[in-house]
Amino acid sequence: ESENEYYLELTENPVQFENASSVNNVFFDEANKQVFAVRSGGATGVVVKGPDDKSSVAFRMEDKGEVKCIKFSLGNKILALCYCIYDKLSISKEDTQCCECRNTKYTKNASVLGFCWTNWNEIVFVTDQGIEFYQVLHDKRTLKMLKSQSINVNWYIYCPEPAVLLLSTTVQGNVLQPFAFKNGTMSKMPKFEIELPMVPKPAKLNLSERDIAVATIYGQLYVVYLKHHSRTTNSSGAEVVLYHLPREGSCKKTHVLKLNTTGKFALNVVDNLVVVHHQSSQTSIIFDIKLKEPDCAVNVHQPVLPARSIHPYKIPLTGFPALLWCFSLNTHLDSSTWSVFQPDIIISASEGYLWYLQVKLQPTVNLLQDKGKLMEFLLRRRDCKMVILSVCSQMLVGGDDKGNLPVVATVFDKLNRVYKEYLEAEQAYSVAMESGSSRFSNSYKRPIRTQAVIDQSDMYTHVLSEFTEKKDVSHKFIIAVLMEYIRSLNQFQITVQHYLYELVIKTLVQHNLFYMLHQFLQYHVLSDSKPLACLLLSLESTYPPAHQLSLDMLKRLSTANDEIVEVLLSKQQVLGALRFVRSVGGHDNVSARKFLDAARQTNDAMLFYTIFRFFEQRNLRLRANPAFNPGEHCEEHVAYFKEVFGEQSLMKPATI
Amino acid sequence: MAADVHNKGGATWDTAKGGLAAVERMRSDRSDSPTPGLVEGTEPGAGQEHTMFVHAQSFEDLTADSESNPDAELTGNRRSAVGDSEEVQEGQGVELQGGSTGNEAGEQKQWAGQQRGLRPAREEDVTGEAWRAHRKHVFVLSEAGKPIYTRYGTEEALSTIMGVMMALVSFVEAEKNIIRSIHADGYRVVFLHKSPLVLVGVSRSSQSERELSRELQYVYYQIVSLLTLTQLDHVFRHKQNYDLRRLLAGSEHLTDNLLRMLEYDPGLLLNAVTSLPLASVARDALSAGLQVARAKSLVFSILLAGSRLVTLVRKKDQYLHHMDLHLLFNLVGSSSSFREGEGWTPICLPKFNTAGFFHAHISYLEPASNLCLILVSTDREDFFNLSDCRRRFLERLRRRSAYKALQEALHSPTYPVSQVGIPELWHFVYKSKSSGLYTSPELPVPYQGEEEHERLIRLYRYLHSCLHHPTRPLRSMYRSGNTENLFAWATSGFELYLCFSPLGTKALAMSAVTKLLKWIRKEEDRLFILNPLTY
Amino acid sequence: MISPRMASGMQEKQYTPSLLSFFIYNPKFGPREGEEEKKILFYHPSEVEKNEKIRNVGLCEAIVQFTRTFCPRKPAKSLHTQKNRQFFLEPEENFWMVMVVRNPMIEKPNKDGKPPTVEYQEEELLDSVYGAVLQQCYSMYKIFNSTFNRAVETGGVELLIQKLEKFFYRYLQTIHLQSCDLLDVFGGISFLPLDKMTYLKIQSFVNKVEENLSLVKYTAFLYNDQLIWSGLEQDDMRILYKYLTTSLFPRHSEPELAGRDSPLRPEVMGNLLHYGRFLTGPATLKDPDAKFRFPKIFVNTEDRSEELHLIVYKAMSAAVCFMINASVELTREFCEQMDALVGPQLTLLASDICEQYNINRRISGPEKEPQFKFIYFNHMNLAEKSTIHMRKTAGASLSSVHPDLMKILGDINCDFARVDEDEEIIVKAMTDYWVVGKKSDQRELYVILNQKNANLIEVNDEVKRLCSTQFNNIFFLD
């Protein structure tokens, strides 16, 4: 598989920590995404590495035996530890002076499975017999019980965002009981059952913690169940089953992801994609639950792309020449040193690395042939813009091989749908702002513009402008594409920017397709605007009818009367200009000088006489005197008139 | 010199006949258009009792010839004076045989006398651009294809072209058909076959075919007025390829001048004449003066101020046709010789009678002024009687106050349009149909150049031909262009042509018409001749 | 042809103008004495006696030659005589086309058995109209046969003579001289008013087809005999449009109306059925031995002359012309491919347009105001609109106003043609109809108002109203 086919990769700069060893235990806290390296039980120090350097801490604590679990509360306020040997918990503030508090309440023979912080000072303990919800009063250094619930627990999963705790109950362990935590309250959510491939006789724990994950996909919380292949049920292979866990209401099975193979798997969720790693093939596949499969039931999904390995990662080994070390996660799935955490974390304890898993979009372009599907896929990804644009350019340069145009059309439509949705949101928002009533203004928040919003200027600058420059593409196709884009915009009632029209015109003019241009304008495909009208005017020398077209446009704009006058004057149509001004009732305010100048330039005595007389009469009408005001600066014209037609031809007030 | 000029058989009785003919025509030609509105004879400028002219010289009447049925056309016999011209021909025939050389010599002397270098140098390269570029060519040729007249260049140089013209005419006529015109981009060629002459006009202006052939008729009658049709027919009957220029030599300038008149005088277009603005009292006094100064053979006494009619007195029941009057104007206008003293010249008034000659006594009342008196008589021996009439008229006139008024009027023979008081109104022509007179102000400044002047007349001509279209005439026409707005309106009583600023509005045009008609009514006794007299 | 009418109590016969003769000659082909016959390439009516043919051609030559003395570059265009008019056209150097039209005439029977007197109405024919008709004859020949010269180059004079025979024999029967009018002068194209979105759909349809069937070089799209899109250049489209709307479509409309004609039963393509069918080429694809021959047309004859197959494909009221380089052999496969591709899409589009079309109709309200009728023409894009003319039937387009009014329009048009400047003319006819002509920057509008006692101002307002309702989207100088 060639370099550009890896569509999954690990972050360039992983979090590094001291690798696990006999003296150094490594823990990971999904809530804070912190790695704890506890050397000899903390006596020789605890180093905490977070996703960023700010959150990394180092401290010592006395060795009280093997640590079972260690986590900071949110914001590194309080550290909680849990030791294995004797069921003792110790809570300590970050100043390492420690207080052990033996919790009296819970039953002797209950064994602690673990705990999780739901807030900076709230903690839940999970034992095999139930959960207890405490508030830490750390000045008193005591715990205050908030709530408790006794229930048989096989194992638990905690999803920090949104703080939901999932308990595996019953013998088979496939009945899951979720709890939701919200500042100081603990609420029990309706429990639900995971359908197992087969029920073992006699009943025994049958749903392993490893096969369940909780993740937020497209803003919804899902319980992700890795359903292994079973010989009895003739299923094509293992599946991933998604149970939707709504805030209110009960959990429902919503999606089935077909893995089409068997073996050992691991899950991640990256950029709202479900990533499934397959051990034996050393490859991974991704699913997009929003990608509808046309030819099968709504909620069954196939992998978006063919299976591929994660891009090999190069670990620099100090002292040795850097060697490419192919990271193949899946081989290590079983070994405890390689572990996968939600949503997108992969840790190699033995090597002391923490990576984030990422989706590379560029490779998907070649792997997903169906451009429409590809677009839908890309439009939902985080950093999609440049990729989408490159896809567009590529698709166009792909040139006029048959049947390309319909594809182009669908792609444009998909882009513009998203674009339109954003515009509408924007619009609704600004409307709400204007209506200003406070209850709106806070309920509405400004719509965020995702990268998926590809507007006209994006298309213009990154795709169309250079595309139209392409020499090797037939102009027929270029124009077809431009018209498609304009068509699509119109279909979504998006006002087209004039620079697109200019592009069309430029292209048409380049190839002398004036008649085409004329027809487009005739049907107002290129909507009216002053800039466009001016552009047309500039074409007049090469294509005379452009003059008429631009005049029509100016007329339709109905705000361009001045421009019309200018155009007419520039064509020496002084009479026409004046008639027009009169038709729009502006003839009492226009500058006499302007028209007299124009008339003079035509060297048409007759015309000059006409115009001059007209203004003489205007003067007479407006101020009972045919003479011009000094303010009008018509002296030279008066002089000229006398010179040509004689003093006596000047209008006399007497004549009326 | 006059003596041998007019010893021709223009016998009185046949002019009388001609007169009768004219009267008949007058009745038959009254155009009774169904237009509502002003009843004919009551429009501003309408004469009081009887009018001076053969009536209702509607456009149709003049072109009637060319519309009429072909066979009559081809065989070339004329409506009027068929019968009477027979006898005349005998007489003339003899005359011609006898002293034909003398006659011609005489005529040549006479025309030459009038001409005296009036005609510009005519040598032109008839294949050159300059010659082609002329706005209007007019050619006259005989049915043998012999050149008789060309407006530009020399007949000799054009004999081949004229040959072709004749060929075309006869080729088409061979098919029992008549050639009318040829049309090409920017110009048209119009043919008019009035046996024994063929006239061809080539016009580059947008002038309509009909207008053009009408002008050709003017030229035709101009020639007839010099020779009478009878003589024309006679000449060619005896000598098919006779070179008519021998008879017309020296008269070309008359045709030249007529063609110029056609370019700028709306009168020829409207079949009307305009009069010198004059207080009616004074005019009536003048008319009375002419009425008194009569003689038994006198048919018409015409007093002209330049090309403007001051008054006209006529024999009872004898009507003068505009065209004939215009031919008289042309005769006077194109010859300086009459200023040298009392002229005495035979003239045929073809619309009156194509067969015979009248005899016109033409003189200027004073050397300086352009007051010209024309006395038309039927008697070729009458020179001295008429000279006496003139004297009597002058004596009486000098005693009258009217004379002074006349003198003043002569100083301002016209009026500015501003008198009407409509700023956007630049010019107009108003014709009273019943009196056959028209009035029109002096040209406004921008039209005073020859080019613009002719252009304006062309515009009027265009409107006129639209209004009088033979098959789809119009009541009115408004035309707004880049140089002026025009409005034309024809009722049974009058014809009105107005020229407005191109920035005038239609509403303005409407109100202007009403205002103008009021004004003309107010001024009519000054602008028109309301009380024409007869002897 | 003959419409009797009562006048002055007596029965008159009125004869409409008719084609006396039509001939094409080239003086260079028979320069020497006695060879004159060689000049004549086509002569209708053919039965005319040889010497008369020669004589008439001679006259034309003489006329042309004669007028050159007054303007060498602009020879005669027409000859008026009492009985007829002759129109001259030199479409290619030394090739002359002449059309002789007899003036309309009235036959007045005479009392006591004298032969009836015939009166020719010399002012009835408008040069501009029949000049245009003659020009059309040439253009129509050219689009189906290319130029005269090309025929001579390829097959000598003989070929040209054959082509002329073949073409004009049929064509001359289709021209209806008595119903020619201003519209023939314009030779305009009526465009279908359409909303932007539907238009764009059509655009994208055309583009997709052209991309898919790369053989297709040009496409034209019409609906209800009105043009929506033309890939051809204006001048070629103009004449093709004339052919489609006055010849091809009318020939096919009848069966459609009649409801028989198999193609009207929808073809079932995959899951949707369509009404597509070929108007040129095979009547139906089902016919196993259908011929796949299509008419050929010649475009861009001025520069690189192109020869093209003309495929006209129609679904309901939507018709598309596909033009394909003639050098390509068109196969059944191709036609089936096209049928399959175009049929369904076009059917859908057609119903889309129909919907839009009806909406527009509703908006614009009742078809035309009884108060006025008008003709609009734009020289820039040849757009033409007439509420005077009924829907074009084969050949003739019937006008709904009195012929004299139409002629007044013609007169006004001639006046406009004379000078290239904006102009307005308002006349009141003797029948008290008002006729208004407006010319503004290459646009011409003619209105006939039937408001007998309106005055100039009211008429002007009426026209203003018309402009603001019908033409508010274009710039009309007031």
mmCIF file of C-alpha atoms in Angstrom, chain A residues 11 71 98 122 176 182 185 237 266 311 352 412 427 443 454 463 482 507 545 550 561 568 632 648:
data_model
loop_
_atom_site.group_PDB
_atom_site.id
_atom_site.type_symbol
_atom_site.label_atom_id
_atom_site.label_comp_id
_atom_site.label_asym_id
_atom_site.label_seq_id
_atom_site.Cartn_x
_atom_site.Cartn_y
_atom_site.Cartn_z
ATOM 1 C CA THR A 11 0.044 12.422 16.419
ATOM 2 C CA LYS A 71 -6.516 10.052 39.590
ATOM 3 C CA CYS A 98 -1.991 12.864 53.116
ATOM 4 C CA GLU A 122 -16.999 15.118 43.882
ATOM 5 C CA LEU A 176 -26.021 -2.032 31.771
ATOM 6 C CA LYS A 182 -24.423 16.722 37.517
ATOM 7 C CA THR A 185 -26.630 15.096 42.051
ATOM 8 C CA GLY A 237 -18.702 -11.658 10.914
ATOM 9 C CA ALA A 266 -10.249 -2.502 19.345
ATOM 10 C CA HIS A 311 0.521 5.095 9.193
ATOM 11 C CA GLY A 352 6.306 5.173 27.320
ATOM 12 C CA PHE A 412 -21.741 21.351 -6.195
ATOM 13 C CA GLN A 427 -29.581 34.977 8.811
ATOM 14 C CA SER A 443 -31.119 31.582 23.532
ATOM 15 C CA ILE A 454 -17.367 26.322 1.294
ATOM 16 C CA VAL A 463 -10.951 26.126 -7.799
ATOM 17 C CA LEU A 482 -19.441 27.487 -14.360
ATOM 18 C CA THR A 507 -14.469 33.037 -20.475
ATOM 19 C CA PRO A 545 -24.694 44.957 -28.554
ATOM 20 C CA SER A 550 -25.656 47.251 -20.164
ATOM 21 C CA ASN A 561 -30.132 56.890 -13.632
ATOM 22 C CA LEU A 568 -25.571 58.322 -23.147
ATOM 23 C CA GLU A 632 -24.057 77.635 -13.558
ATOM 24 C CA GLN A 648 -30.588 88.607 -31.203
#
